Short mmCIF file of C-alpha atoms and ligand atoms in Angstrom, two decimals:
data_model
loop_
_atom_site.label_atom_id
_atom_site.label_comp_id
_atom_site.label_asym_id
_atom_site.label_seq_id
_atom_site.Cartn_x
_atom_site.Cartn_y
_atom_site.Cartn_z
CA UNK A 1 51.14 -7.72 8.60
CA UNK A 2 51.14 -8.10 4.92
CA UNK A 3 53.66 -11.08 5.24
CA UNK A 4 51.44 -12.47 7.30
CA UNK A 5 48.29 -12.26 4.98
CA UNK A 6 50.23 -13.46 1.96
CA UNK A 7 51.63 -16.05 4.08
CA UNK A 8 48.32 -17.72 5.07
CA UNK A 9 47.18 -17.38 1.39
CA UNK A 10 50.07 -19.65 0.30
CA UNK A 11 48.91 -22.13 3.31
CA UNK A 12 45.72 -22.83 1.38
CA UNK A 13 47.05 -22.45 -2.44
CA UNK A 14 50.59 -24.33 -2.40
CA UNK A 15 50.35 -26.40 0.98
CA UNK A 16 52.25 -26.43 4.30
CA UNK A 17 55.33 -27.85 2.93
CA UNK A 18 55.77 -24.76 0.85
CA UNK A 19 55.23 -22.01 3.74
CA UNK A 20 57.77 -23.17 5.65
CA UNK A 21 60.49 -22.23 2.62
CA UNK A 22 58.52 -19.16 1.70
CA UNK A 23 58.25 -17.97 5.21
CA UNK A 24 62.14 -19.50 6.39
CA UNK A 25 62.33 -17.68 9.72
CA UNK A 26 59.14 -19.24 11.07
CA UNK A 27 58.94 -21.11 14.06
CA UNK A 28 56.83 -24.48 13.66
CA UNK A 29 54.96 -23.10 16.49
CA UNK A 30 53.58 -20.23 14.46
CA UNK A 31 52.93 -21.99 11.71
CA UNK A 32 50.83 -24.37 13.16
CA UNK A 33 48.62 -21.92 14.70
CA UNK A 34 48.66 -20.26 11.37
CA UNK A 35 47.77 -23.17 9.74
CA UNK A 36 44.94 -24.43 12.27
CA UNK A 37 43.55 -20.29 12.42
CA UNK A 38 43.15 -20.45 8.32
CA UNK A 39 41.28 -24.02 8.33
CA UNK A 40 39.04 -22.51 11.04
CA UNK A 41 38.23 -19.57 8.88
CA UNK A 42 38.24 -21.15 5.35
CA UNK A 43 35.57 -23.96 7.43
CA UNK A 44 33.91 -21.11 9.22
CA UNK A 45 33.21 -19.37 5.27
CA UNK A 46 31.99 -22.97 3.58
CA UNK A 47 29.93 -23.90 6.32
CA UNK A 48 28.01 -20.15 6.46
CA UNK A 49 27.93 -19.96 2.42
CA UNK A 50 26.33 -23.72 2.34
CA UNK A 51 24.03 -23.02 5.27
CA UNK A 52 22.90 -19.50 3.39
CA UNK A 53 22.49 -21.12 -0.11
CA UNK A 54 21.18 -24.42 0.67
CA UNK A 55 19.56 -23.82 3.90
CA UNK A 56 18.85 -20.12 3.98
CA UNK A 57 14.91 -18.64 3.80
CA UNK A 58 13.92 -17.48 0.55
CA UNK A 59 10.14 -15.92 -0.84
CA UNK A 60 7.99 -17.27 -3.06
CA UNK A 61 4.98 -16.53 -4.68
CA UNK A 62 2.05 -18.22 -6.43
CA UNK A 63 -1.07 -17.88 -8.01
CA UNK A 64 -4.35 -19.88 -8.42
CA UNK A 65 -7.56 -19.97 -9.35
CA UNK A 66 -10.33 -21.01 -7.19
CA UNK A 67 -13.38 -21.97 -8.33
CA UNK A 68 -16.17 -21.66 -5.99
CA UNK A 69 -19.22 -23.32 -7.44
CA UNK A 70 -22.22 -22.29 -4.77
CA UNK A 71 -21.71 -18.33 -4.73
CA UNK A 72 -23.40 -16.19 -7.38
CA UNK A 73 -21.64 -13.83 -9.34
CA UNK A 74 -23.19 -10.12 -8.75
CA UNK A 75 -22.92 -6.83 -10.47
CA UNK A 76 -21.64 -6.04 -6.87
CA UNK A 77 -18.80 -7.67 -7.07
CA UNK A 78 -17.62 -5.84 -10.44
CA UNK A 79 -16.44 -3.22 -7.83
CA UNK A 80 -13.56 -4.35 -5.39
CA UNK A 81 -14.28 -1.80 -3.01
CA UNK A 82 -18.11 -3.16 -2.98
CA UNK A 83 -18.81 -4.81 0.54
CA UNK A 84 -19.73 -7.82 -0.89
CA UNK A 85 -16.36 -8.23 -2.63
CA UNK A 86 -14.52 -7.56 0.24
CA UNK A 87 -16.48 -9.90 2.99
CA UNK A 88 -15.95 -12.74 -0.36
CA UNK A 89 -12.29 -11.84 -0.32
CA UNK A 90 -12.05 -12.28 3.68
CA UNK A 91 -13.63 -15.39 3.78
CA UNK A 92 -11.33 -16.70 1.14
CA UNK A 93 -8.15 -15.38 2.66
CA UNK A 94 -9.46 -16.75 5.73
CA UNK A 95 -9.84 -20.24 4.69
CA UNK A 96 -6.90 -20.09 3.24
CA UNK A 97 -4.86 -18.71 6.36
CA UNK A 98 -6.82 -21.76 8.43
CA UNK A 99 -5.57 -24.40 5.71
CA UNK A 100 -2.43 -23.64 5.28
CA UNK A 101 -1.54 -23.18 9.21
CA UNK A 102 -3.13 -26.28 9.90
CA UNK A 103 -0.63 -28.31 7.69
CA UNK A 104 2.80 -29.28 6.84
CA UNK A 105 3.65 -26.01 5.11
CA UNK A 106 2.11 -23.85 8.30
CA UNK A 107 5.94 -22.22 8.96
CA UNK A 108 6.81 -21.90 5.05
CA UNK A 109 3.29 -20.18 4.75
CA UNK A 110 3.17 -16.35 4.78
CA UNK A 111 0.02 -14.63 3.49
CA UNK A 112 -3.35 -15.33 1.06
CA UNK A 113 -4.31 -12.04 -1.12
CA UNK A 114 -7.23 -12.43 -3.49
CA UNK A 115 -6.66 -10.22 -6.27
CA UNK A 116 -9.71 -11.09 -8.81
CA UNK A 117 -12.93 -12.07 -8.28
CA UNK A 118 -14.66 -13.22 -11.94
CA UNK A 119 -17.69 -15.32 -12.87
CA UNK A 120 -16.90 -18.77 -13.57
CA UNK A 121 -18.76 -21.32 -15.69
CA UNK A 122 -20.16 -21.93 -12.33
CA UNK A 123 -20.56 -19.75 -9.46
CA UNK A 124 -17.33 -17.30 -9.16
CA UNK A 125 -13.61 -17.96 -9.86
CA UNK A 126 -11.09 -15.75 -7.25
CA UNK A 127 -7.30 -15.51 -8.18
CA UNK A 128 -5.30 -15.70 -4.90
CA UNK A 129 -1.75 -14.85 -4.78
CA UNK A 130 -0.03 -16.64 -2.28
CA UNK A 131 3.42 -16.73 -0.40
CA UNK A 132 5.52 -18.76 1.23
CA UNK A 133 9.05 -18.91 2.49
CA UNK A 134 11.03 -21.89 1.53
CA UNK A 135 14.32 -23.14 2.10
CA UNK A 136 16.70 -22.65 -0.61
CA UNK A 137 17.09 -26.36 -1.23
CA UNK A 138 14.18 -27.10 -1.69
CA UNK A 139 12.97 -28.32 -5.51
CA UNK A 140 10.33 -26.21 -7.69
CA UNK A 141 8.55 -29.23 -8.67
CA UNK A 142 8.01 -30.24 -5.26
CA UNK A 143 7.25 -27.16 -3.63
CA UNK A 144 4.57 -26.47 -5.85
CA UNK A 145 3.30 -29.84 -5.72
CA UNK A 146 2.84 -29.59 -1.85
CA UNK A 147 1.27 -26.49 -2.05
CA UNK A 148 -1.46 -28.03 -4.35
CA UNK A 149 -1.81 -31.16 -2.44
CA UNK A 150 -2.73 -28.99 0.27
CA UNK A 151 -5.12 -26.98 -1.94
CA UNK A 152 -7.04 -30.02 -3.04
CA UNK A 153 -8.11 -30.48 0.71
CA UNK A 154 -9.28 -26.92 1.13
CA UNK A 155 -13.43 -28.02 0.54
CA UNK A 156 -12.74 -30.04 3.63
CA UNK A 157 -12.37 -26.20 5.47
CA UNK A 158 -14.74 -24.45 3.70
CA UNK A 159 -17.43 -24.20 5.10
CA UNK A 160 -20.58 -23.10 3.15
CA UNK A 161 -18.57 -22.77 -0.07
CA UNK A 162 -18.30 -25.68 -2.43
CA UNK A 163 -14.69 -25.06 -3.81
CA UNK A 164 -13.74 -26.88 -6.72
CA UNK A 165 -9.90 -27.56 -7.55
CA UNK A 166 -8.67 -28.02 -10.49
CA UNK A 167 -5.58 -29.71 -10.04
CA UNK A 168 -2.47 -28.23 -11.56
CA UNK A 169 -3.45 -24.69 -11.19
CA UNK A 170 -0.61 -23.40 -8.71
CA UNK A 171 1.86 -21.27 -11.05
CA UNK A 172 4.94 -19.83 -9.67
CA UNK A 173 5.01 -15.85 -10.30
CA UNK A 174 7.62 -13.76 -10.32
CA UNK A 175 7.60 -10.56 -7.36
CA UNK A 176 7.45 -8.56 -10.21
CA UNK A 177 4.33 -9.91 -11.71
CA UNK A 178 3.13 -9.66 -8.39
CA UNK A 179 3.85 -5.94 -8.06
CA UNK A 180 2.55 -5.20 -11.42
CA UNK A 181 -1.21 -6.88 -10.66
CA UNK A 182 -1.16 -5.22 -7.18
CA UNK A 183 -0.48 -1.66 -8.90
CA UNK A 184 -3.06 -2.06 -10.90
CA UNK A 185 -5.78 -2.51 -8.08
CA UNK A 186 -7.05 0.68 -6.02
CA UNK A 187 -5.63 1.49 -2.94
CA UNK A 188 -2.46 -0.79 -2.71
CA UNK A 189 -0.03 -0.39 0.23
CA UNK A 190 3.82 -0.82 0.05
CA UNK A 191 3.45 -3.62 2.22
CA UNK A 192 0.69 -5.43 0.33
CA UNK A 193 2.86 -4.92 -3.02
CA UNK A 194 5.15 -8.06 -1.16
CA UNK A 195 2.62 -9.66 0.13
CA UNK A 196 3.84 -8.82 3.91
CA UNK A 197 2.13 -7.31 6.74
CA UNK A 198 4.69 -5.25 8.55
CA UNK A 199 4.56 -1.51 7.79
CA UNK A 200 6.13 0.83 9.93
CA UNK A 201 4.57 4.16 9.93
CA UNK A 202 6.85 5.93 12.54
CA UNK A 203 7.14 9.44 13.05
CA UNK A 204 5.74 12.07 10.73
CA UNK A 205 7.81 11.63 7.68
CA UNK A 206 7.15 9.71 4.80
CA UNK A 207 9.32 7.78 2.79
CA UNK A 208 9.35 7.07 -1.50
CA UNK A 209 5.79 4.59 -1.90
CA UNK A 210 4.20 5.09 1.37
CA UNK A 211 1.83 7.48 0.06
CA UNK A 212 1.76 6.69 -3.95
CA UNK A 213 -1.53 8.62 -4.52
CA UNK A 214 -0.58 11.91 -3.12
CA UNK A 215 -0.19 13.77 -5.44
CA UNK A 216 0.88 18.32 -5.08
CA UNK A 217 -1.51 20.57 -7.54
CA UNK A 218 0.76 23.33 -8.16
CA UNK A 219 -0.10 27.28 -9.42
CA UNK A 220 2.28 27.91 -11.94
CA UNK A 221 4.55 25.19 -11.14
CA UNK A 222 4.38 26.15 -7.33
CA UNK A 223 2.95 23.56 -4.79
CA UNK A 224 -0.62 25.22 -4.03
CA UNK A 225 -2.56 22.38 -2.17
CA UNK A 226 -2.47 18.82 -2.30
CA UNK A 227 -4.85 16.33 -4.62
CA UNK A 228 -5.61 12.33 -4.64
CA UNK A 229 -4.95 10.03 -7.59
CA UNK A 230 -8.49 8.04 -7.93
CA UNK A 231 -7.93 6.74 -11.41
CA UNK A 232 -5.16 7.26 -14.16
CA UNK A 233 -6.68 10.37 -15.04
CA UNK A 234 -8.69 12.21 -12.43
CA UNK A 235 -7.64 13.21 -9.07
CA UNK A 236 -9.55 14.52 -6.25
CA UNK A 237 -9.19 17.46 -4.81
CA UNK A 238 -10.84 20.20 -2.91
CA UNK A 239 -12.95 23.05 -4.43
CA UNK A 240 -11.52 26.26 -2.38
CA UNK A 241 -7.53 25.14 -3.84
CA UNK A 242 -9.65 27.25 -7.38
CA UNK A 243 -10.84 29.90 -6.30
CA UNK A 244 -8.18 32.70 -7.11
CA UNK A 245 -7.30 30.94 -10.57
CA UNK A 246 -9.54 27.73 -12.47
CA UNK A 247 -7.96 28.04 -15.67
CA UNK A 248 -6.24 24.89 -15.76
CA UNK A 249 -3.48 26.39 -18.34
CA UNK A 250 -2.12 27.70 -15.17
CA UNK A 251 -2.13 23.93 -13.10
CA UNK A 252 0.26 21.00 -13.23
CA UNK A 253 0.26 18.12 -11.10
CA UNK A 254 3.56 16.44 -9.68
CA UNK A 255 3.69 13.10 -8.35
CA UNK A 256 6.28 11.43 -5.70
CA UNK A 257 7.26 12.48 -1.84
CA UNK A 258 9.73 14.63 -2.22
CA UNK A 259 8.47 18.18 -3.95
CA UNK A 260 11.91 19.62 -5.04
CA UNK A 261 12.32 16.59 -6.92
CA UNK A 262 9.08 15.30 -8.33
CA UNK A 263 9.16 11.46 -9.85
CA UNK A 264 6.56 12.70 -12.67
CA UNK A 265 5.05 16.40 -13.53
CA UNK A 266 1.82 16.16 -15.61
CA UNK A 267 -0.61 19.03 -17.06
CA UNK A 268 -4.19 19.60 -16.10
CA UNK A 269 -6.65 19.37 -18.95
CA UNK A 270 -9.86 20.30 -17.11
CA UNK A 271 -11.18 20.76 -13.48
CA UNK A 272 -14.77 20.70 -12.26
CA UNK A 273 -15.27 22.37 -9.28
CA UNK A 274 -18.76 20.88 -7.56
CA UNK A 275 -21.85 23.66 -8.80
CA UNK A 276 -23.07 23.86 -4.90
CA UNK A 277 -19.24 25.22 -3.65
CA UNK A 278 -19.86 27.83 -0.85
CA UNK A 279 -16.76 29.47 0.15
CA UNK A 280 -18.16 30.98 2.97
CA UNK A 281 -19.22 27.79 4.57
CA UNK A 282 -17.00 25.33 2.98
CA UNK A 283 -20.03 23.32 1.70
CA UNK A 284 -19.49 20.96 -1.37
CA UNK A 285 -15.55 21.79 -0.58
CA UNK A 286 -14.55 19.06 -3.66
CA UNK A 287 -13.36 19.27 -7.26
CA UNK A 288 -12.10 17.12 -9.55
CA UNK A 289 -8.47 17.00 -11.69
CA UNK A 290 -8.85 16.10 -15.04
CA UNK A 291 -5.02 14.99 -16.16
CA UNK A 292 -3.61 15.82 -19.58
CA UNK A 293 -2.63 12.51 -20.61
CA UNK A 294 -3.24 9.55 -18.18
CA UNK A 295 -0.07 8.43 -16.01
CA UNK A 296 1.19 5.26 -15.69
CA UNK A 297 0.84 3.23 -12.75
CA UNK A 298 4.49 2.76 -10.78
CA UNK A 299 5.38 1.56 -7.05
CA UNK A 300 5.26 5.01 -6.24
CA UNK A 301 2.32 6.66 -8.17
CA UNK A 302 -0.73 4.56 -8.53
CA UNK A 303 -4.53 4.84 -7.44
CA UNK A 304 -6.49 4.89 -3.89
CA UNK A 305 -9.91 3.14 -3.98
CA UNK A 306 -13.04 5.16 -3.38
CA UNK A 307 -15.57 4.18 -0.83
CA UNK A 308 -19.09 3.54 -1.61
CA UNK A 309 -21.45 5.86 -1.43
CA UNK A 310 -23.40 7.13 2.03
CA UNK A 311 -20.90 4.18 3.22
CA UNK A 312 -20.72 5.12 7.31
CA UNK A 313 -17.41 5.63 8.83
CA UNK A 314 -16.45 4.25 12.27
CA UNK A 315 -16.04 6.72 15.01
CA UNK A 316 -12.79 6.50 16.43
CA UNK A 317 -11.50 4.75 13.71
CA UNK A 318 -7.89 5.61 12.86
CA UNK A 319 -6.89 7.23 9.48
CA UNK A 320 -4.06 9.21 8.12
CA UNK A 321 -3.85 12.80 6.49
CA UNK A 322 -0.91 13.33 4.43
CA UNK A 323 0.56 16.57 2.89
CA UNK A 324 3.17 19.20 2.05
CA UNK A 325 1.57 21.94 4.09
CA UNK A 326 2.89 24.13 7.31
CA UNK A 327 3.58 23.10 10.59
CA UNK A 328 1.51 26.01 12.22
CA UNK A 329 -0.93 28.44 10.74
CA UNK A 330 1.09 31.16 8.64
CA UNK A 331 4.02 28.97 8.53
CA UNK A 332 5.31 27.73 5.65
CA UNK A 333 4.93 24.51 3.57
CA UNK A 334 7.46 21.27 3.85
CA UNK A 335 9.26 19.79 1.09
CA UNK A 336 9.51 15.89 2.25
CA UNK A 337 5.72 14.55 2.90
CA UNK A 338 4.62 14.05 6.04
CA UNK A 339 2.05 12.02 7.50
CA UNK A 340 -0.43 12.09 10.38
CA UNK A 341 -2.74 9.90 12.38
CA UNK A 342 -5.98 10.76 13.07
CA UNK A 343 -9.09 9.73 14.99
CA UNK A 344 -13.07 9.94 13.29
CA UNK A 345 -14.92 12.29 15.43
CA UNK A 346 -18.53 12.46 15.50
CA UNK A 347 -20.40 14.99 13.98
CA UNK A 348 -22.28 15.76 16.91
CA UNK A 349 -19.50 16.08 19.08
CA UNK A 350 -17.46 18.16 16.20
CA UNK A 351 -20.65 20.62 16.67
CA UNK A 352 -20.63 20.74 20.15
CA UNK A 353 -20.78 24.55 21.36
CA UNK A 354 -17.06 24.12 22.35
CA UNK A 355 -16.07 23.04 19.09
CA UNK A 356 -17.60 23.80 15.54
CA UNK A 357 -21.05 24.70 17.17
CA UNK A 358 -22.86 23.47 14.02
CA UNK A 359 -20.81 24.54 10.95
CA UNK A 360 -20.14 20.44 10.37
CA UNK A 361 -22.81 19.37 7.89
CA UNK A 362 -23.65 16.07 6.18
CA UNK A 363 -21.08 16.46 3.63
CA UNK A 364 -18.30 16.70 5.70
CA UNK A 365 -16.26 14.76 8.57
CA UNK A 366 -14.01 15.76 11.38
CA UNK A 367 -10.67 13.86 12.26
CA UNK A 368 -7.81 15.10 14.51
CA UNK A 369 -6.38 13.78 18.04
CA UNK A 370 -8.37 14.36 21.32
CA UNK A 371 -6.25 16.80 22.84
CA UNK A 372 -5.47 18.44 19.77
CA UNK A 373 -2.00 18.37 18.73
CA UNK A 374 -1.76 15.76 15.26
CA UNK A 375 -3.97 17.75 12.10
CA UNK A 376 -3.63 19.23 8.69
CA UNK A 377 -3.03 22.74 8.15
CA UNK A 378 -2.57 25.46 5.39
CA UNK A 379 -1.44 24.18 2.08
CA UNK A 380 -2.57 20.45 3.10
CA UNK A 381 -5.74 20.81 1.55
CA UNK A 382 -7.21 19.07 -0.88
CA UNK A 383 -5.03 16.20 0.42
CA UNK A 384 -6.48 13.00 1.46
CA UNK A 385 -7.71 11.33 4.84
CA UNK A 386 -7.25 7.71 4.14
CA UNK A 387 -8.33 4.67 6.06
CA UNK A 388 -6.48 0.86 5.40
CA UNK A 389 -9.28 -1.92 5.56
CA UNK A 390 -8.59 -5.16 7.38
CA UNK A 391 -7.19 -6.20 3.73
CA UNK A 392 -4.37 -3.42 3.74
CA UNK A 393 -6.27 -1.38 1.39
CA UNK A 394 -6.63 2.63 1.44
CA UNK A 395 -9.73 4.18 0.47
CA UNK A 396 -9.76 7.79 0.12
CA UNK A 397 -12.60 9.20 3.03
CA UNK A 398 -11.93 12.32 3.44
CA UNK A 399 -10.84 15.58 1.86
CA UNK A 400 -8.16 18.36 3.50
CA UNK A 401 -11.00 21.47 3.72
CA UNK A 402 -11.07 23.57 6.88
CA UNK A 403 -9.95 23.76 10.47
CA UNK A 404 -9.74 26.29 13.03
CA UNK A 405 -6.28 27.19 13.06
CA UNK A 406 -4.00 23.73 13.29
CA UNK A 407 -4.13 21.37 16.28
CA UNK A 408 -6.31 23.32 18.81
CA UNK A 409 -8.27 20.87 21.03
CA UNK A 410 -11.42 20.76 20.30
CA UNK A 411 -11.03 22.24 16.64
CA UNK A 412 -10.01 19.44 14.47
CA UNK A 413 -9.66 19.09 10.87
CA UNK A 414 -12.99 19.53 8.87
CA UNK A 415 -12.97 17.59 5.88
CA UNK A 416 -15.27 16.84 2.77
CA UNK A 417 -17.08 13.51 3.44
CA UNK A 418 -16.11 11.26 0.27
CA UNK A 419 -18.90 9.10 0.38
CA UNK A 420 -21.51 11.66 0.33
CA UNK A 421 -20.09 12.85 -3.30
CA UNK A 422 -19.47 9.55 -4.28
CA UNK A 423 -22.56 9.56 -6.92
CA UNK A 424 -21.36 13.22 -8.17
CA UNK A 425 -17.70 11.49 -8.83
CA UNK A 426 -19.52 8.70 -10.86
CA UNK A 427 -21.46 11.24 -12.67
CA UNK A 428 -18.80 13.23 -13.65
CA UNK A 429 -15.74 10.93 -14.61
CA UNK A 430 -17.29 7.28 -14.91
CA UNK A 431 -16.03 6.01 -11.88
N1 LIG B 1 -7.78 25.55 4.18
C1 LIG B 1 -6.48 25.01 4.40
C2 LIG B 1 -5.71 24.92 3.10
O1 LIG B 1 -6.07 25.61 2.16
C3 LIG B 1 -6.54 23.69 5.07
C4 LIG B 1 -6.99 23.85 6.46
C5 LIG B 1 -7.08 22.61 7.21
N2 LIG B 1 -7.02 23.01 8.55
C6 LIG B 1 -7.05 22.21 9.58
N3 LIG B 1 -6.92 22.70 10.75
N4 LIG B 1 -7.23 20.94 9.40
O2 LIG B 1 -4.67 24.33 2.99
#
């Protein structure tokens, strides 16, 4: 077998007339086959690794400024979570999407992502990242040159907005750069960090990143309930996680999925508990983390947005609760992070007589599954529910507060309504 091998690999180095001295005993017969078998092979390997490096699909990314002339810059859209800077956003990623399918680059196009809405000398300028997929062969200069010929005929899309183009404003960015800008923003999924869509949340257990502002508030270095990253230095969480210790000598906070093996730990420097906590009917259930120390922003550990306040929530809408807590009631808590999909269910149907029979008040939401079965349950609280907009952005709603046992029809997770505190977060951290 070896003979073989080496046999073929003197074929190709010293030439036929060689083998057949090297390899005496030979027939002619077997050396032609040999001979035709490595030419197939060594053809075979050129003709994938030229097709792969000249031919094969590669990302990549871009950014430009757009300067749209007829829309007034608002304090509104200082906030990106604001409704005004989202519906701006759409349209722009919408126009975009329409342009670019509608010309020569519609298969290289992938997706349009504003990331920055600013005033402009004139009306507002948005920074869009974009992304494409381009064979390998293709040239820099020329690539980016298409993409901006295509941008200059974006007005003719555009509908109410008078866009003005500066020519020359398509730069090539690095995925990196990309990630970096993205991590920077509120509520960023792992699938928005490379500007895809796909994201596979199957099954109950997360993976490093899906989750990157969960964060565990831990008693004495032991996993106690679970919080929400809403800025480098303040998490949410909920009230009742304080009420056998506040001292927050005692609290640490650990980010990353995996509690036996934490990504960052950081200490607690103060926590404010809302004034108007009842314990005995969860009311005001919400408290705030101050961190000693702010962290810094990775893939895996970086803000969720907030929602506005007294913003509605869509009933039936699907969110996600996320956590380290037990299976059943009185079990015990899990070390990878699991996740769980959830429905919005009205408050009037959450205080039906077969359900909470009126103990759901305006500060707080239900979520869970019809027939029971998906919910949060001890040691999950002070966890987030979050909802994804259309965008791919997560905005913390919710708060992990009370239930009924776990996963009982018609006793679903009761958690602290977000938006309904929203003012009391501002007033207390600046946010
Ligand atoms: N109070 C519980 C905790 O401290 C959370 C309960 C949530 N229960 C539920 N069924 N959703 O962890």
């Amino acid at each position: 077998m070896d003979d073989d091998l080496l046999g073929m690999v003197q074929i190709f180095v010293l030439g036929p007339g060689r083998v057949a001295s090297a390899t005496g005993s030979l027939n002619p017969f077997v050396v032609g086959i040999l001979v035709v078998a490595g030419v197939v092979i060594l053809g075979v390997t050129i003709g994938l690794l030229v097709h792969f490096l000249a031919f094969g699909q590669k990302s990549y990314l871009y950014q430009s400024d757009l300067q749209i002339t007829n829309v007034e810059y608002t304090s509104q859209l200082d906030s990106p979570t604001s409704s005004e800077y989202r519906a701006l956003s759409r349209t722009i990623e919408n126009l975009m999407n329409e342009t670019f399918k509608a010309s020569n680059l519609a298969r290289q196009f992938r997706r349009a992502h504003v990331v920055r809405i600013r005033p402009g000398d004139q009306g507002v300028i948005a920074t869009v990242l974009l992304k494409f997929q381009f064979k390998r062969n293709t040239n820099g200069a020329s690539r980016k040159s298409r993409i901006e010929q295509i941008l200059s005929q974006l007005h003719n899309n555009a509908g109410t907005m008078t866009i003005d183009v500066s020519s020359g404003n398509v730069q090539p960015i690095p995925p990196e750069t990309v990630q970096d800008i993205l991590i920077r923003e509120c509520g960023s999924s792992p699938e928005l960090m490379t500007l895809s869509y796909e994201r596979i949340i199957a099954g109950t257990e997360a993976r490093a990143g899906d989750w990157p502002w969960q964060a565990s508030l831990q008693l004495n270095n032991a996993h106690h309930c679970g919080a929400v990253l809403i800025s480098n230095t303040w998490l949410l969480t909920a009230a009742h996680c304080f009420r056998s210790v506040s001292d927050p000598r005692q609290w640490s906070v650990t980010f990353g999925y995996i509690l036996s093996s934490p990504e960052k730990r950081v200490n607690v420097r103060s926590i404010i508990i809302h004034p108007n906590y009842i314990a005995g009917t969860h009311e005001n259930d919400i408290a705030l983390v101050e961190l000693n120390g702010g962290v810094t922003f990775t893939r895996n550990i970086h803000r969720i947005c907030l929602p506005q306040a007294n913003q509605d929530i869509p009933v039936g809408a699907s969110a996600y609760v996320t956590g380290w807590g037990s299976l059943q009631p009185g079990g015990s808590g899990v070390n990878v992070l699991r996740q769980g999909e959830v429905q919005i269910i009205s408050t009037d149907d959450c205080n039906a007589p077969e359900s909470y029979n009126g103990a759901v008040t305006s500060g707080m939401i239900c979520a869970g599954k019809p027939g029971g079965g998906t919910d949060a349950c001890q040691g999950d609280s002070g966890g987030p529910l979050a909802m994804a907009d259309s965008r791919q952005i997560w905005s913390v709603w919710g708060i992990v507060s009370w239930g009924y046992e776990c996963g009982l029809p018609n006793k679903p997770g009761v958690y602290t309504y977000v938006p309904y505190y929203r003012d009391w977060i501002t007033q207390q951290t600046g946010l």
